[in-house]
mmCIF file of C-alpha atoms in Angstrom:
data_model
loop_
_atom_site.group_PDB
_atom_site.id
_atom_site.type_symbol
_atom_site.label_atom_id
_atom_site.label_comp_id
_atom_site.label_asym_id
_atom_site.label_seq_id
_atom_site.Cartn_x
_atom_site.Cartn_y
_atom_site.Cartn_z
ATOM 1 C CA UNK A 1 66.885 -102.742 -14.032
ATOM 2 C CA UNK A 2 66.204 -104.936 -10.862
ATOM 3 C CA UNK A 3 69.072 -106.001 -8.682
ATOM 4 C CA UNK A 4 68.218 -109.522 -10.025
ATOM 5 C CA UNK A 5 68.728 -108.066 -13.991
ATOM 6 C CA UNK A 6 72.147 -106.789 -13.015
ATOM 7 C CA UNK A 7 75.006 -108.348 -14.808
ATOM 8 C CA UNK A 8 76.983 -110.551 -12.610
ATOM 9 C CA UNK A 9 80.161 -108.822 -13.623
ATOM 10 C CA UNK A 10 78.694 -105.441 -13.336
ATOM 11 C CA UNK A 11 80.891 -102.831 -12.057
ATOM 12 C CA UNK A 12 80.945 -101.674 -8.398
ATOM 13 C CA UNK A 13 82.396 -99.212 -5.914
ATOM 14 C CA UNK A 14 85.519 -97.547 -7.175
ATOM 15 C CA UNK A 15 85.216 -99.443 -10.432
ATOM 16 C CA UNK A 16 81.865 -97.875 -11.546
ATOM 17 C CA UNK A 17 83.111 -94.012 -10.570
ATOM 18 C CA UNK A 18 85.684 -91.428 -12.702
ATOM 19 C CA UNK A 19 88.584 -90.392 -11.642
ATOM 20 C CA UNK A 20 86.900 -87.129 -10.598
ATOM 21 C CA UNK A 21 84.841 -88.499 -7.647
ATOM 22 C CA UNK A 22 87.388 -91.354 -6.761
ATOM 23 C CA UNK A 23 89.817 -89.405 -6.477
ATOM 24 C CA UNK A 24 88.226 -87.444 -3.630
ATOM 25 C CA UNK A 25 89.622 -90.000 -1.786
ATOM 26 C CA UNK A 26 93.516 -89.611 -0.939
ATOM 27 C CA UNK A 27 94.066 -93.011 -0.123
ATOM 28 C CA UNK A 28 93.041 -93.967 -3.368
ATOM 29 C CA UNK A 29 94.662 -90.933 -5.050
ATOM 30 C CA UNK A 30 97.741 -91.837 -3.758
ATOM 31 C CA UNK A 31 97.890 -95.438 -4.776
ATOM 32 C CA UNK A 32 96.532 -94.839 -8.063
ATOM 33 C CA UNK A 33 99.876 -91.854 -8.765
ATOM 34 C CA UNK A 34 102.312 -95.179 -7.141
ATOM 35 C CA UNK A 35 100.577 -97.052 -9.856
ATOM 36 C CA UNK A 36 100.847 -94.799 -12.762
ATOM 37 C CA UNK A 37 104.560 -93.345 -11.664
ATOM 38 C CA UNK A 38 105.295 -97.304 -11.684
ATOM 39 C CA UNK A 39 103.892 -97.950 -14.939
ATOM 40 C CA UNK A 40 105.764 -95.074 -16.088
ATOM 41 C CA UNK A 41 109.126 -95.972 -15.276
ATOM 42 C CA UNK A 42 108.298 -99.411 -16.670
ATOM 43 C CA UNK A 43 107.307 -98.483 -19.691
ATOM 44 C CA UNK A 44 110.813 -96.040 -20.164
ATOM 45 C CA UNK A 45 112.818 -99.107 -18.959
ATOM 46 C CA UNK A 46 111.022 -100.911 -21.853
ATOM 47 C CA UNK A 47 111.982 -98.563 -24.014
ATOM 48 C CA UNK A 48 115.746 -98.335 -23.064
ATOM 49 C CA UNK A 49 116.099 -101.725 -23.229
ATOM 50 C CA UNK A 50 114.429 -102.472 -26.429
ATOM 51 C CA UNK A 51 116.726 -100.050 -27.880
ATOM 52 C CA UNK A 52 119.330 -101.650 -26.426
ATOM 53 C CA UNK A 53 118.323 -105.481 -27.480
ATOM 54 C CA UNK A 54 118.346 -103.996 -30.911
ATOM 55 C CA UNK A 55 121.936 -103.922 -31.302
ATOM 56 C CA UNK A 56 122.260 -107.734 -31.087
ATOM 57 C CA UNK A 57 119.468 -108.346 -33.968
ATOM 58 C CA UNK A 58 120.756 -110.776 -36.278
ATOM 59 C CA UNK A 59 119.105 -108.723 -39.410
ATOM 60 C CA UNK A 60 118.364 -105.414 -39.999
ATOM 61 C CA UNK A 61 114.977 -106.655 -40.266
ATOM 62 C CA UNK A 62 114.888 -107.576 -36.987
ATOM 63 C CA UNK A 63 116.749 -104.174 -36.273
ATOM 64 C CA UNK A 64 113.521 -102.376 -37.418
ATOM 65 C CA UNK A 65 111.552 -104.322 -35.643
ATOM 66 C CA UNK A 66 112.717 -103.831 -32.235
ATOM 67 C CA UNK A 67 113.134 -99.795 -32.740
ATOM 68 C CA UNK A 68 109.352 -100.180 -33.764
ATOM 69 C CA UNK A 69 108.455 -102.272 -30.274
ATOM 70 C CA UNK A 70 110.647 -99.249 -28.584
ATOM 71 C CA UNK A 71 108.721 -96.031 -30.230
ATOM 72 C CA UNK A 72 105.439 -98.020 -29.005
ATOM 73 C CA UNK A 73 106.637 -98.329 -25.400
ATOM 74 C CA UNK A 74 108.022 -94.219 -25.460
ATOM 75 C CA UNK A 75 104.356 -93.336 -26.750
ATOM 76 C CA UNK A 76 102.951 -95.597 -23.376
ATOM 77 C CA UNK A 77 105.108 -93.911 -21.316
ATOM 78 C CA UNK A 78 104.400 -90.347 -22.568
ATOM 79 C CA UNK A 79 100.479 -90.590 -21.991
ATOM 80 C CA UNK A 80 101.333 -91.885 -18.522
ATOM 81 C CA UNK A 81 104.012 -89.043 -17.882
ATOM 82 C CA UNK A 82 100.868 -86.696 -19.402
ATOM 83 C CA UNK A 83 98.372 -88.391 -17.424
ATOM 84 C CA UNK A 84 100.612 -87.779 -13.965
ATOM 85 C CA UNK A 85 101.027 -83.902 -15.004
ATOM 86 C CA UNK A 86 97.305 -83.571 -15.904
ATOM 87 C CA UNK A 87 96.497 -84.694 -12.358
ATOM 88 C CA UNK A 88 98.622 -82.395 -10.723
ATOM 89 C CA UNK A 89 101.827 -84.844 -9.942
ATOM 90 C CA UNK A 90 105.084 -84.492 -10.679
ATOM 91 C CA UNK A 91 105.853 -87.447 -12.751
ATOM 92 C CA UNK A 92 109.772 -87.989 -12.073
ATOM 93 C CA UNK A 93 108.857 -87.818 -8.722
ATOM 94 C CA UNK A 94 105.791 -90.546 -9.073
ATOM 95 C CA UNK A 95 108.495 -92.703 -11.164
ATOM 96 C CA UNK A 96 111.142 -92.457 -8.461
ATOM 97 C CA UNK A 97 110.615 -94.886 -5.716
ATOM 98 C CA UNK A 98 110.079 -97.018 -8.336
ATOM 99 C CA UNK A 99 113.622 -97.113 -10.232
ATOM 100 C CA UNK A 100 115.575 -99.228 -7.800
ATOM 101 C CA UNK A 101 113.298 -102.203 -7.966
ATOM 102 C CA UNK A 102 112.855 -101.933 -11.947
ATOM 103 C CA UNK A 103 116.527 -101.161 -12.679
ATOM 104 C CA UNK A 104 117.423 -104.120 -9.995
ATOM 105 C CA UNK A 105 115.126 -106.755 -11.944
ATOM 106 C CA UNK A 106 116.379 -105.293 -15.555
ATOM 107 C CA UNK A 107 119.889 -105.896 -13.915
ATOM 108 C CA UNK A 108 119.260 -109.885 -12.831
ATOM 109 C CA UNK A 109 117.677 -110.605 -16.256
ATOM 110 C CA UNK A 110 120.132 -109.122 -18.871
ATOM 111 C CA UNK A 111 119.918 -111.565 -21.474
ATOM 112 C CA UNK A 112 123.091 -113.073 -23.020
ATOM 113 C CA UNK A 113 121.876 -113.255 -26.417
ATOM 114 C CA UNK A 114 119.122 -112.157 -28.810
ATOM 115 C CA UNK A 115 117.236 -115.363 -28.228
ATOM 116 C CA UNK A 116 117.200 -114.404 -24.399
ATOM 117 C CA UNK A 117 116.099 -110.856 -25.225
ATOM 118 C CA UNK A 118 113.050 -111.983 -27.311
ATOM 119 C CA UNK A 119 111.941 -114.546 -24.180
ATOM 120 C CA UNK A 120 112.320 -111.881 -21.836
ATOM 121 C CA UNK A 121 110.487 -109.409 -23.800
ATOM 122 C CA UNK A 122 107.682 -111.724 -24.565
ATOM 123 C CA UNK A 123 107.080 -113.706 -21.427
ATOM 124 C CA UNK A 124 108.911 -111.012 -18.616
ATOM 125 C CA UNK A 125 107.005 -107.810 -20.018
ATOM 126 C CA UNK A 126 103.700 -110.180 -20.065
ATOM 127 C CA UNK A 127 103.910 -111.400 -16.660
ATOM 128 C CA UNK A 128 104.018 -107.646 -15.635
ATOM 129 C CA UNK A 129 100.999 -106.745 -17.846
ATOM 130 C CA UNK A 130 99.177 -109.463 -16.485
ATOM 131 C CA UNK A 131 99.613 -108.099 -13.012
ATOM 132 C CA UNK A 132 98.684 -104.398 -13.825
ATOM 133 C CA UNK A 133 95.521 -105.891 -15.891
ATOM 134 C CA UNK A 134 94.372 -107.789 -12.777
ATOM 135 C CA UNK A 135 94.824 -104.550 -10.825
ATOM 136 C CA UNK A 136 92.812 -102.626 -12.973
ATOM 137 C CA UNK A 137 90.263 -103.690 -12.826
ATOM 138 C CA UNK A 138 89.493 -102.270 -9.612
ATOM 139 C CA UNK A 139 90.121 -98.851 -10.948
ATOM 140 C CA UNK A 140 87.960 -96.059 -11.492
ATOM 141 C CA UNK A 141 86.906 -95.776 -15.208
ATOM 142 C CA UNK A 142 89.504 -93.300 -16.562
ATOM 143 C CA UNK A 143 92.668 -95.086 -14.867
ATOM 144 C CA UNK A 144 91.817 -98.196 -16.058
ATOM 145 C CA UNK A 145 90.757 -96.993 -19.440
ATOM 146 C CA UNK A 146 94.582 -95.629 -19.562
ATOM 147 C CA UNK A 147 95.965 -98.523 -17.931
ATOM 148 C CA UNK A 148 94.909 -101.333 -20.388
ATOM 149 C CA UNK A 149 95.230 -99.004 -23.400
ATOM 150 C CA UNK A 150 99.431 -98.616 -22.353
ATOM 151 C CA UNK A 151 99.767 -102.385 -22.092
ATOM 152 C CA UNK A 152 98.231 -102.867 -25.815
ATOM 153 C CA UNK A 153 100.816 -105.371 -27.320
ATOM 154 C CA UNK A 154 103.114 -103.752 -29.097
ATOM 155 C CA UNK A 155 104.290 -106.368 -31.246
ATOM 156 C CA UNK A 156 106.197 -108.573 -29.095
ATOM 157 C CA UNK A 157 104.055 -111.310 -29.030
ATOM 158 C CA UNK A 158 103.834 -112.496 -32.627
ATOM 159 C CA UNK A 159 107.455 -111.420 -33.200
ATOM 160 C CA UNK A 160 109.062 -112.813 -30.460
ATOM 161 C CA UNK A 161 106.691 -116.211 -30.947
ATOM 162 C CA UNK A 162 107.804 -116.478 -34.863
ATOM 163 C CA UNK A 163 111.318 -115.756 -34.114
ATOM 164 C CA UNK A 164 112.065 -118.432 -31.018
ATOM 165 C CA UNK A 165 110.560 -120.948 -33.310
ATOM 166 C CA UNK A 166 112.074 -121.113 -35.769
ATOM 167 C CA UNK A 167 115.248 -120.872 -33.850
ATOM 168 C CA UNK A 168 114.482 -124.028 -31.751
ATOM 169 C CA UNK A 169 113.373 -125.771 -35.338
ATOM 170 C CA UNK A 170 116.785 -124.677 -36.534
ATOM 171 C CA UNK A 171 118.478 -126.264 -33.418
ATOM 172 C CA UNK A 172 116.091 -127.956 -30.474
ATOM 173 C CA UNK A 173 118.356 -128.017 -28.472
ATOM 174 C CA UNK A 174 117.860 -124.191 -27.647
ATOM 175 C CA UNK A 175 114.838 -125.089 -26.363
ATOM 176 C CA UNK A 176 116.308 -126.417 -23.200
ATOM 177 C CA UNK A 177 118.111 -123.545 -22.677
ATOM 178 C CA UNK A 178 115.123 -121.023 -23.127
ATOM 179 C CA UNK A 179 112.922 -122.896 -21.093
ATOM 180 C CA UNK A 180 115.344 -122.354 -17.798
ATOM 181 C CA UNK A 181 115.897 -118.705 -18.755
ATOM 182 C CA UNK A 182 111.582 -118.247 -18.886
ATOM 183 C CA UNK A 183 111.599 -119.953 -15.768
ATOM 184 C CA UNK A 184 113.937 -117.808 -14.076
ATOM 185 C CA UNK A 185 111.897 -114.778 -15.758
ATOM 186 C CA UNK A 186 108.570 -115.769 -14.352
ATOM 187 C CA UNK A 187 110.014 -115.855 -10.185
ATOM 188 C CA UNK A 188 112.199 -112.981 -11.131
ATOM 189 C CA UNK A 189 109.017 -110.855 -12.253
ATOM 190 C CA UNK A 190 106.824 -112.092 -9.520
ATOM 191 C CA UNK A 191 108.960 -111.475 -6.951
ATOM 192 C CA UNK A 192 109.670 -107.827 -8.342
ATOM 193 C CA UNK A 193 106.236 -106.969 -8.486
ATOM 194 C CA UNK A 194 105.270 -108.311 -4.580
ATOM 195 C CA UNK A 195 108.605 -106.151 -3.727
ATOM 196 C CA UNK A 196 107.038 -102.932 -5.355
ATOM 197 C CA UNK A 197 103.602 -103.369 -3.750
ATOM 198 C CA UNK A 198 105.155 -104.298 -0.603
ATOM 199 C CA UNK A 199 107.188 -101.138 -0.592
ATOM 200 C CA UNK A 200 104.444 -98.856 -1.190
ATOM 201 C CA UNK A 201 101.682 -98.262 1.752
ATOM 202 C CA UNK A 202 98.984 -96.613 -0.799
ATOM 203 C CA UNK A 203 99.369 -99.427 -3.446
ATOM 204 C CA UNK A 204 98.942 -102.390 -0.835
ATOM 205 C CA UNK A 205 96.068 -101.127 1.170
ATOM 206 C CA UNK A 206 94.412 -101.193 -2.326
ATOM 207 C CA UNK A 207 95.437 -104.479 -3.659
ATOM 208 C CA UNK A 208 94.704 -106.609 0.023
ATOM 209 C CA UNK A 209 91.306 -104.131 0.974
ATOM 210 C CA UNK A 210 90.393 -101.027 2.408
ATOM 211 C CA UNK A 211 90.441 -98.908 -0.812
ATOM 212 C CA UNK A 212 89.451 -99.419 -4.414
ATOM 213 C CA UNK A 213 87.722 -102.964 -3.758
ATOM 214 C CA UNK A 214 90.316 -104.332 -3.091
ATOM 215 C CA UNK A 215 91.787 -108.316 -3.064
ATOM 216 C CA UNK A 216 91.492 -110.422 -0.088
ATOM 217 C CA UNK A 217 93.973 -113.127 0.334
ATOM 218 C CA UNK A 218 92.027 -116.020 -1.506
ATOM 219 C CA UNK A 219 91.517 -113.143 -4.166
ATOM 220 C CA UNK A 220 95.081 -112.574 -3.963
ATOM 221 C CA UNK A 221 95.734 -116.350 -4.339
ATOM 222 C CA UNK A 222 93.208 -116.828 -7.392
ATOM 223 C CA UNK A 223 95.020 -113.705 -9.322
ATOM 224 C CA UNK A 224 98.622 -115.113 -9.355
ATOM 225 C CA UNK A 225 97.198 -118.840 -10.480
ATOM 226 C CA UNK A 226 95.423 -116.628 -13.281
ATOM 227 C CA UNK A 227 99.019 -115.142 -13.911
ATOM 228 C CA UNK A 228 100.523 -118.641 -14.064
ATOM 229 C CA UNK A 229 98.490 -120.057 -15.780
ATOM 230 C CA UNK A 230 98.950 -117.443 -18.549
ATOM 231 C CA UNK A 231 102.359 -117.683 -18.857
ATOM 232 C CA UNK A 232 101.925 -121.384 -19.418
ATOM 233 C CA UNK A 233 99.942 -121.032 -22.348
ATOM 234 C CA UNK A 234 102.481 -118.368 -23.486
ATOM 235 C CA UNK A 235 105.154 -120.600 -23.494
ATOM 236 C CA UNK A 236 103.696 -123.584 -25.146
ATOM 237 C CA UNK A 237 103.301 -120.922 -28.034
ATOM 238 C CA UNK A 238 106.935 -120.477 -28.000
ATOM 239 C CA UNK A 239 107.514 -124.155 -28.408
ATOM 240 C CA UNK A 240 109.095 -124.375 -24.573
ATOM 241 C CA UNK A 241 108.191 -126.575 -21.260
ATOM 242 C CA UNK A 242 106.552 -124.187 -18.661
#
């Protein structure tokens, strides 16, 4: 293939290599363990508080339901936890500097109700996976392959879409309500996730350049409109005002 036959979106650098050779480099190495060990904790949090939303289900339907979303989200974490000891890490130690800012944004965004619960676990958990996604990308083959296959859906859309409809149909003027709570989700998540790159060294060298191809700042810019504009479309499928 001539360099003029090569795909335009063709894989390069870090991207094209395994973990194996990429990891040869402990820059990279190290960002990529802050990535998983975040993903990690994230993905327990998710399942703690899935658990936890379960209690307020209205039906024992719904009841299932949930517990279902929170098995999927313990399976995510335990390939992550196994990924982290197959690479030699410790994984409560990769999770750890990682807890304060989770538990702190899990903390600001307790719902009040089961409709608040759904929202959050829709559009919050999204906003996150949207993030990771756009990070992966710039991953060596085997990370990434384990990175999007974790943030598979595990339900919530459809669910939580089906659910917060037909509970504004019921009574629009919930609507209102769950519109300002998404809202409040989307700066809440953003903000968490520019606090937990900007607390790590490893993981924003790689994001802003200098390892894994990283984003420059009109990169940088272009990936949070992407994010926005995602979670615009997600909430004119719940029937709310972005």
């Amino acid at each position: 293939m001539t360099s003029s036959d090569k795909p335009e979106n063709a894989a390069t650098g870090i991207a094209a290599q395994d973990w194996a050779k990429a990891s040869a480099d402990p820059q990279y190495r190290a960002a990529v363990v802050d990535l998983l060990g975040a993903l990690a904790y994230g993905e327990l949090a998710a399942f703690e508080r899935l658990a936890e939303d379960a209690k307020l289900a209205p039906t024992l339907e719904d009841k299932a339901e949930l517990a279902k979303m929170a098995s999927a989200e313990f399976h995510h974490f335990e390939r992550l936890r196994d990924r982290l000891t197959e690479v030699g890490e410790e994984p409560t130690r990769a999770m750890q500097p990682f807890v304060a800012a989770l538990d702190g944004f899990h903390k600001q965004t307790a719902p009040s109700d089961w409709l608040e619960g759904l929202v959050k676990a829709y559009v919050g958990d999204s906003i996150a996976s949207d993030f990771y996604r756009e990070v992966a990308a710039r991953l060596d083959t085997d990370t990434r392959a384990l990175v999007v296959a974790v943030l598979d859906d595990t339900g919530h859309a459809g669910f939580a879409v089906d659910r917060v409809r037909a509970a504004i149909d019921a009574d629009p003027r919930v609507g209102g309500r769950l519109a300002l709570w998404a809202r409040r989700l989307m700066g809440e998540a953003l903000s968490q996730s520019q606090r937990v790159v900007a607390d790590r060294d490893a993981l924003s060298t790689m994001l802003v350049g200098g390892v894994a191809d990283g984003f420059d700042l009109a990169e940088v810019g272009r990936m949070f409109s992407r994010i926005t504009e995602a979670h615009t479309k997600r909430m004119a499928a719940l029937g709310l005002a972005a």
